[in-house]
Coordinates of C-alpha atoms and ligand atoms in Angstrom, one line a residue:
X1 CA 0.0 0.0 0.0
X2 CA 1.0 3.4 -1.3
X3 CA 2.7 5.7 1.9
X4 CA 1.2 9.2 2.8
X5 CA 3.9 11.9 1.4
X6 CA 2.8 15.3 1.4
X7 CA 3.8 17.9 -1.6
X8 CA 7.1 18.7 -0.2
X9 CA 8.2 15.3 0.4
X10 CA 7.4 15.0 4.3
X11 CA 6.1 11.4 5.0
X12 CA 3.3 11.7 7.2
X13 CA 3.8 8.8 10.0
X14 CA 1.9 10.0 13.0
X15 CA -1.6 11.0 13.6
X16 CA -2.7 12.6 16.5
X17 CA -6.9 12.0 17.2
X18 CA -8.8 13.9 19.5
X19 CA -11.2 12.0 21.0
X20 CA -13.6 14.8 22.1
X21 CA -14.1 18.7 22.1
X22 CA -15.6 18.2 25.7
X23 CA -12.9 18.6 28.9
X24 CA -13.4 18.9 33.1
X25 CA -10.9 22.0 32.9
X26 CA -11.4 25.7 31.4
X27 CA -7.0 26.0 30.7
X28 CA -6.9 30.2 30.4
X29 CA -5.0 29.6 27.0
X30 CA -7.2 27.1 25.7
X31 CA -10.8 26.7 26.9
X32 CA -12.5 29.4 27.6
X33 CA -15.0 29.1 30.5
X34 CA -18.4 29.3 28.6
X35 CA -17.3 26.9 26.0
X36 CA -18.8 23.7 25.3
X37 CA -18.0 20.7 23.4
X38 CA -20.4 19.7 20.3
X39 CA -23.4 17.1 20.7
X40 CA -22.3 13.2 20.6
X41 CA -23.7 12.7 16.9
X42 CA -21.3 14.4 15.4
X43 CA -18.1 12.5 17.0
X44 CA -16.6 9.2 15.6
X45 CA -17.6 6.5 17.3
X46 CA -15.3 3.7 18.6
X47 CA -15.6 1.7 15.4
X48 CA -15.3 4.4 13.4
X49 CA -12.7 5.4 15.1
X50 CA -10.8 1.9 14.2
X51 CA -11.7 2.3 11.0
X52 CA -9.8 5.0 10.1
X53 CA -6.6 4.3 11.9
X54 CA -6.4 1.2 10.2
X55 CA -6.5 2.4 7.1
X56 CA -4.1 5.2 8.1
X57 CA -1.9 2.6 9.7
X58 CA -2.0 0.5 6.8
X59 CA -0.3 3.6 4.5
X60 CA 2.3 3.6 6.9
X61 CA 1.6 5.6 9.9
X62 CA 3.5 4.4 12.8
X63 CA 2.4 6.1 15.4
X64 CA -0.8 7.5 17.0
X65 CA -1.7 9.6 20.1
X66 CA -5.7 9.8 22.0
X67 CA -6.1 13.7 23.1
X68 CA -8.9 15.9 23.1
X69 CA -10.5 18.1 24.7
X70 CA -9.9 15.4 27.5
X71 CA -9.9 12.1 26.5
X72 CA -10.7 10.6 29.9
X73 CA -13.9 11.6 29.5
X74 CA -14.4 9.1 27.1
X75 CA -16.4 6.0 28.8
X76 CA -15.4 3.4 25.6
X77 CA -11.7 4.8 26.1
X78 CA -10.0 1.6 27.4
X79 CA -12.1 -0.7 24.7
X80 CA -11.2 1.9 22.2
X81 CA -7.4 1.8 23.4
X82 CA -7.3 -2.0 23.3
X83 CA -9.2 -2.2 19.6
X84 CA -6.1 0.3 18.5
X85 CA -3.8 -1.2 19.3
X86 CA -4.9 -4.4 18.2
X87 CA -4.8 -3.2 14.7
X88 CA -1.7 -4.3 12.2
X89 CA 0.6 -1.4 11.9
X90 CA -0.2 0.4 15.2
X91 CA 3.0 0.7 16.5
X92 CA 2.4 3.5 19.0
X93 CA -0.3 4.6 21.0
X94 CA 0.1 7.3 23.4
X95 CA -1.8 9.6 25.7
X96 CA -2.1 13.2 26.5
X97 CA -4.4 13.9 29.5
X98 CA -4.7 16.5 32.0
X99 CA -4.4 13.2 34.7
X100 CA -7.5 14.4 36.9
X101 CA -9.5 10.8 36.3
X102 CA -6.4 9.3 35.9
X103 CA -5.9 7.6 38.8
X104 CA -9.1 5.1 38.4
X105 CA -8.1 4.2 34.5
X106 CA -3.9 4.3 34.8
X107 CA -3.5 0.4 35.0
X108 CA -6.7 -0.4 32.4
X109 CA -5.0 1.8 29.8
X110 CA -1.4 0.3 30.7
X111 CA -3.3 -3.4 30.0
X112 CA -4.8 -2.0 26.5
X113 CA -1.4 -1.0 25.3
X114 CA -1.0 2.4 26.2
X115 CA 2.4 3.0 27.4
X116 CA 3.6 6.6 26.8
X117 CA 1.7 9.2 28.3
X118 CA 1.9 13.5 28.3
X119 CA 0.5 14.6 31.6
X120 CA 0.1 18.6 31.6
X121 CA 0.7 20.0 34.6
X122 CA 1.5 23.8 34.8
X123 CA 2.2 24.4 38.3
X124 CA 2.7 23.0 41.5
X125 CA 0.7 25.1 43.9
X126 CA -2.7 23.9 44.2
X127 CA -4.6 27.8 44.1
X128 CA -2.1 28.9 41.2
X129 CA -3.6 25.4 39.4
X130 CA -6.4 26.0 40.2
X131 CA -6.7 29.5 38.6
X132 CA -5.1 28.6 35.5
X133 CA -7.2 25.5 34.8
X134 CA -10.7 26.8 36.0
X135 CA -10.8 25.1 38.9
X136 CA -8.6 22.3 38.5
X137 CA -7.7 19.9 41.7
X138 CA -3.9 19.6 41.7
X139 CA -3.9 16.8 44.4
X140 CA -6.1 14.9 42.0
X141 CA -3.9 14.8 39.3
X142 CA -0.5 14.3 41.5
X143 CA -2.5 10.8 42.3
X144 CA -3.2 10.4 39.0
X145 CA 1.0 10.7 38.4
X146 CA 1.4 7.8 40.7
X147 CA -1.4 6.0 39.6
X148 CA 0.5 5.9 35.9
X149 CA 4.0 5.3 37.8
X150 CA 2.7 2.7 39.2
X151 CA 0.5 1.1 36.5
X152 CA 4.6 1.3 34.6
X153 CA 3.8 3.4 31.6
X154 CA 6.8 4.8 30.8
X155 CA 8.1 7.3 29.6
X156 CA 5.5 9.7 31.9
X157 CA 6.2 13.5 30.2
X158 CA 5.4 16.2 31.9
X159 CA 3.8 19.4 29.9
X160 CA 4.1 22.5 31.2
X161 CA 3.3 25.2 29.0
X162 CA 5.1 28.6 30.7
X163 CA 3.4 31.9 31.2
X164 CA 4.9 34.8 31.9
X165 CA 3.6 36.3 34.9
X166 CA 1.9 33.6 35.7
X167 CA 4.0 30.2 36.3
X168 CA 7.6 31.3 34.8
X169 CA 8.5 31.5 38.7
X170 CA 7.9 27.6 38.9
X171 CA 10.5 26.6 35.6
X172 CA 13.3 25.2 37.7
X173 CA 10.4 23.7 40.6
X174 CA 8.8 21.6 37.9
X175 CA 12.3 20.2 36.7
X176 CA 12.7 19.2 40.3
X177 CA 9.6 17.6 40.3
X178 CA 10.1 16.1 37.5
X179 CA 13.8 14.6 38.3
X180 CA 12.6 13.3 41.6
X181 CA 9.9 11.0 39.5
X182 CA 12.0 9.7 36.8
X183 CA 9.7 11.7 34.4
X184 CA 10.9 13.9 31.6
X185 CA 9.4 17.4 31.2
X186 CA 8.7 19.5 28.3
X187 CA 8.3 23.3 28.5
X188 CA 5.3 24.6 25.8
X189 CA 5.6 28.3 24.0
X190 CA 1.8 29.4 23.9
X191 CA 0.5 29.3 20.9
X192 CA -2.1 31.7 19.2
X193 CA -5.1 29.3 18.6
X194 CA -8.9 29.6 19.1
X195 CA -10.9 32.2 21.0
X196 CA -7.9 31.9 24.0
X197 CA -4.9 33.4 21.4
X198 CA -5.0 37.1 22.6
X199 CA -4.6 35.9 26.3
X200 CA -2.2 33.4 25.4
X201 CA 0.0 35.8 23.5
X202 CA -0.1 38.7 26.2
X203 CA 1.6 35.5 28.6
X204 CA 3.5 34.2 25.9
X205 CA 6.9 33.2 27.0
X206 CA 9.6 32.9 24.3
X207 CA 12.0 29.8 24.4
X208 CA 15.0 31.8 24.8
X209 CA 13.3 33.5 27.9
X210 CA 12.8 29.8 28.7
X211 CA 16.5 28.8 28.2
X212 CA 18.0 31.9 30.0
X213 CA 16.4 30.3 33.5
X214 CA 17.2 26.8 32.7
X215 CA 20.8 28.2 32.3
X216 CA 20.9 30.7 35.1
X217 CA 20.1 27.7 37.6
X218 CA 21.9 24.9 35.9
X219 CA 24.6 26.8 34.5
X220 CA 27.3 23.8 32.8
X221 CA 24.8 21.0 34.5
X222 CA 22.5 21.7 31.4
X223 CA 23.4 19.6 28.2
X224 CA 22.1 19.8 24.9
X225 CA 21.0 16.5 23.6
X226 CA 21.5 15.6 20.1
X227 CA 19.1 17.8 17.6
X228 CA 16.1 15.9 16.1
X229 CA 15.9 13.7 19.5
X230 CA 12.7 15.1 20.9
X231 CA 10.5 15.7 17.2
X232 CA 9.7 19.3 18.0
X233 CA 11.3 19.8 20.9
X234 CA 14.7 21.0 21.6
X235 CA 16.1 18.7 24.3
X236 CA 18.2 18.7 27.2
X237 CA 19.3 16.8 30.1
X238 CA 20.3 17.9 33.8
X239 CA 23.4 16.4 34.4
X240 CA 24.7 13.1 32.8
X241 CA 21.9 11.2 34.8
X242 CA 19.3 13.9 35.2
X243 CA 16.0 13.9 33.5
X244 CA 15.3 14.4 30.1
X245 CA 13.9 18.4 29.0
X246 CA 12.9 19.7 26.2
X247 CA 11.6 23.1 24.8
X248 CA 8.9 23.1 22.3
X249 CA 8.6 26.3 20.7
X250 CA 6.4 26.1 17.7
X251 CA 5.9 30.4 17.2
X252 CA 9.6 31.3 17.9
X253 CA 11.2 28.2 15.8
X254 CA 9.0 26.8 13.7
X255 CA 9.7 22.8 12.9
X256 CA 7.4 22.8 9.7
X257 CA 10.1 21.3 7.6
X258 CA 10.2 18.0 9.4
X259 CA 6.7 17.9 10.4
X260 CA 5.7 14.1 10.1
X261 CA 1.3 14.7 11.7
X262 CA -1.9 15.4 10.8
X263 CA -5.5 15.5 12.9
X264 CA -8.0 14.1 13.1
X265 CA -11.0 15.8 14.9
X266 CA -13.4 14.2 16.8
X267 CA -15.7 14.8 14.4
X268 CA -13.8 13.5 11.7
X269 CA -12.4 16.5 9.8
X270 CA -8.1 15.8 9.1
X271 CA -6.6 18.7 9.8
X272 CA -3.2 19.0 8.2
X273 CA -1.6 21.3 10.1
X274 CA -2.1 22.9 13.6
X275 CA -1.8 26.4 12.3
X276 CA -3.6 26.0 9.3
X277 CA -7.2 26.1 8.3
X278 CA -7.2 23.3 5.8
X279 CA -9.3 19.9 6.2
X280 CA -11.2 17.2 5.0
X281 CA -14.4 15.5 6.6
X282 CA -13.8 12.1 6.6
X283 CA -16.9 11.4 8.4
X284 CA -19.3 12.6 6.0
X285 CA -17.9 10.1 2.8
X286 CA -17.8 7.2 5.8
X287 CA -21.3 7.7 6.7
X288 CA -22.4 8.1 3.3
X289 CA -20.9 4.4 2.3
X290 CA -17.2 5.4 0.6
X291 CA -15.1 2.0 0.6
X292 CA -11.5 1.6 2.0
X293 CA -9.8 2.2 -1.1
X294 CA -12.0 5.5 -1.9
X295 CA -11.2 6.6 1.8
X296 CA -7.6 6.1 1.1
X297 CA -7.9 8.0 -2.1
X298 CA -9.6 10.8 -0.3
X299 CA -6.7 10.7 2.7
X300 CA -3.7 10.7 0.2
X301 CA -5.7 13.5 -1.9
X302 CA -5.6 15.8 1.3
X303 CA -2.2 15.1 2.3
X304 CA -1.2 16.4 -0.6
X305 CA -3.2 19.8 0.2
X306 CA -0.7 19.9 3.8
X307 CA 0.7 23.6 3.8
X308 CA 4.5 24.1 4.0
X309 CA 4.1 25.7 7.1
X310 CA 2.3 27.2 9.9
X311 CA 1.0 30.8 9.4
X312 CA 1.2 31.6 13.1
X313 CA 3.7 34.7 12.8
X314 CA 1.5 35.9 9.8
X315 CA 0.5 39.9 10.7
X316 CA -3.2 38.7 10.2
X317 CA -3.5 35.3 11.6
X318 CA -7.1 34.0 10.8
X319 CA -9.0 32.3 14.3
X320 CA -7.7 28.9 14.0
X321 CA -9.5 26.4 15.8
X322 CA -9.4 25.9 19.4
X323 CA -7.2 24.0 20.7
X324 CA -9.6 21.9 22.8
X325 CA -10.7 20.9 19.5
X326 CA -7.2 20.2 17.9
X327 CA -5.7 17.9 20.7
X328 CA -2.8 20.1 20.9
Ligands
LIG401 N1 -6.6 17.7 27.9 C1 -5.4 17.1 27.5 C2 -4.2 17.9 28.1 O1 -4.4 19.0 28.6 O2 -3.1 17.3 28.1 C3 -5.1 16.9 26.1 C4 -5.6 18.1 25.1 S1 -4.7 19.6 25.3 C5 -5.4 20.6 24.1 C6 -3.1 19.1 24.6 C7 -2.0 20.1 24.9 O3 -2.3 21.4 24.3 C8 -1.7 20.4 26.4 O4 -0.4 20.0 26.7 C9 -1.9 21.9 26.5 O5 -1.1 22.5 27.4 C10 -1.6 22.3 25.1 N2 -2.2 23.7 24.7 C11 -3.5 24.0 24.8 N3 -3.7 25.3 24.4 C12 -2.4 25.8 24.1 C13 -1.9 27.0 23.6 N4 -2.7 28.1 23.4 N5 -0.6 27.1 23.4 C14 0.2 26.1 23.6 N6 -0.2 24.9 24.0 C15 -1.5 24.7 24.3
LIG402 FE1 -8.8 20.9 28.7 FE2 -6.3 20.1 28.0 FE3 -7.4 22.4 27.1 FE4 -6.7 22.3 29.6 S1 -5.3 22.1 27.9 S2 -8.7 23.1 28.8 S3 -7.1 20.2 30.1 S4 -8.1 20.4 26.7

């Protein structure tokens, strides 16, 4: 079966699904608080669901990853987990969650194959948490970490997407945290996306700002890893034992020439690149009867339609959509 290579050459090996628009938190840069997620008929259900990421495994995508909204909230998640990874070609399956229902589903998603896991977790002081996520109980989500710990899925990655004025006092804290777990952390640029850009922006954080911490409080301690390691992120490690960091920082250094993803919405629509409008519905053509080989068609068509690169330092960026709706 023919591979997915978009019009510049970039073979597309990892899809990232979010599994629903809905989530328990109201993040300040990406949900805002009167949002809600779209009615149940619209979303892919489990089969569905398989459907597709068979046929995307089987033109050679590797690697796949369930985020949302939050994909906890999913009841089917574990049977839709297991059915994934179940499927010839599915290589990867990974997780990004915000951990609060974690603790009760950590050893069920281990046993359905689900063994790397992105936790995001922006600070460490249970009111500061709390006021970015809307409300969010930290000590809920610090069980859900041990829940996953113990349950073995490994490697745990911490996400902690830095704000100035807001958490950039907690940089070096988190890495502690981090080390003392055996988890590796990744610090997030905000990005300009959905009705939440123009607060994320005011509290954007460049990388270098980012780096210029790391370095003031590690000093020689901090060593660059080999480039390309992380996919997007630029990574480090704390010591010659420490934990693995990395810096993603998809405004101020764009990685568009070695981007390797699409979306896929809950709803069905691919989305071809975060910062871009472009998509497909593939639900519509699967309700409507399109065979495999059609849907394949229709897949390799759009990947060809992927833009070279993300618009989001354009003077007018368009509203992009949400990231709630995106999976990140
Ligand atoms: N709810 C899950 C979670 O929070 O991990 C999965 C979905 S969430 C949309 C995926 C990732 O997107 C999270 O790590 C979150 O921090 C990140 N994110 C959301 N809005 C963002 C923004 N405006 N800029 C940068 N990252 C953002
Ligand atoms: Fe929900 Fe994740 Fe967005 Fe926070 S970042 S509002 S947890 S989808």
């Amino acid at each position: 079966m023919q591979t997915l290579t978009d019009s510049f050459g970039r073979r597309i090996t990892y899809l990232r699904l979010s599994l629903t628009d809905h989530c328990n938190l109201r993040c300040r840069y990406c949900m805002p608080e009167d949002a809600h997620g779209s009615g149940r008929a619209r979303r892919l259900s489990l089969e569905e669901t398989a459907r597709l990421v068979g046929l995307f495994a089987r033109m050679g995508v590797e690697r796949f990853r369930l985020t949302g909204g939050e994909p906890l909230l999913r009841k089917d998640l574990v049977p839709l987990a297991a059915a994934l990874t179940s499927l010839p070609g599915v290589r990867d399956l990974s997780l990004s969650t915000n951990a609060l229902l974690l603790e009760q589903s950590a050893a069920a998603l281990a046993a359905a194959g689900v063994g790397r896991l992105n936790i995001s977790l922006d600070s460490l002081q249970p009111e500061r948490f709390a006021d970015i996520t809307g409300g969010g109980d930290l000590a809920a989500v610090l069980r859900g970490i041990e829940a996953a710990r113990a349950a073995g899925m490994t490697p745990i990655k911490l996400n902690m997407v830095a704000l100035n004025g807001i958490n950039d006092d907690e940089i070096t804290a988190m890495a502690e945290f981090a080390q003392a777990r055996g988890l590796e952390l990744r610090y997030i640029e905000t990005m300009p996306v959905g009705g939440q850009g123009e607060w994320s922006m005011r509290h954007h954080l460049p990388a270098e700002q980012i780096m210029v911490r790391l370095k003031e409080h590690y000093g020689t301690d901090l060593l660059p890893q080999h480039e390309g390691a992380g996919g997007p992120a630029r990574m480090y490690r704390i010591g010659a034992h420490g934990p693995r960091i990395g810096v993603i920082s998809a405004v101020s250094r764009h990685f568009c020439a070695s981007c390797n993803r699409v979306r896929l919405t809950a709803a069905g629509d691919l989305v071809l690149c975060l910062g871009n409008e472009n998509s497909v519905s593939l639900r519509e053509p699967m309700r409507a009867g399109m065979d495999d080989e059609a849907l394949c068609d229709l897949i390799r068509a759009a990947i060809l339609r992927k833009p070279e690169r993300h618009d989001f330092n354009a003077p007018q960026v368009a509203p992009l959509r949400p990231m709630y709706a995106l999976g990140g």
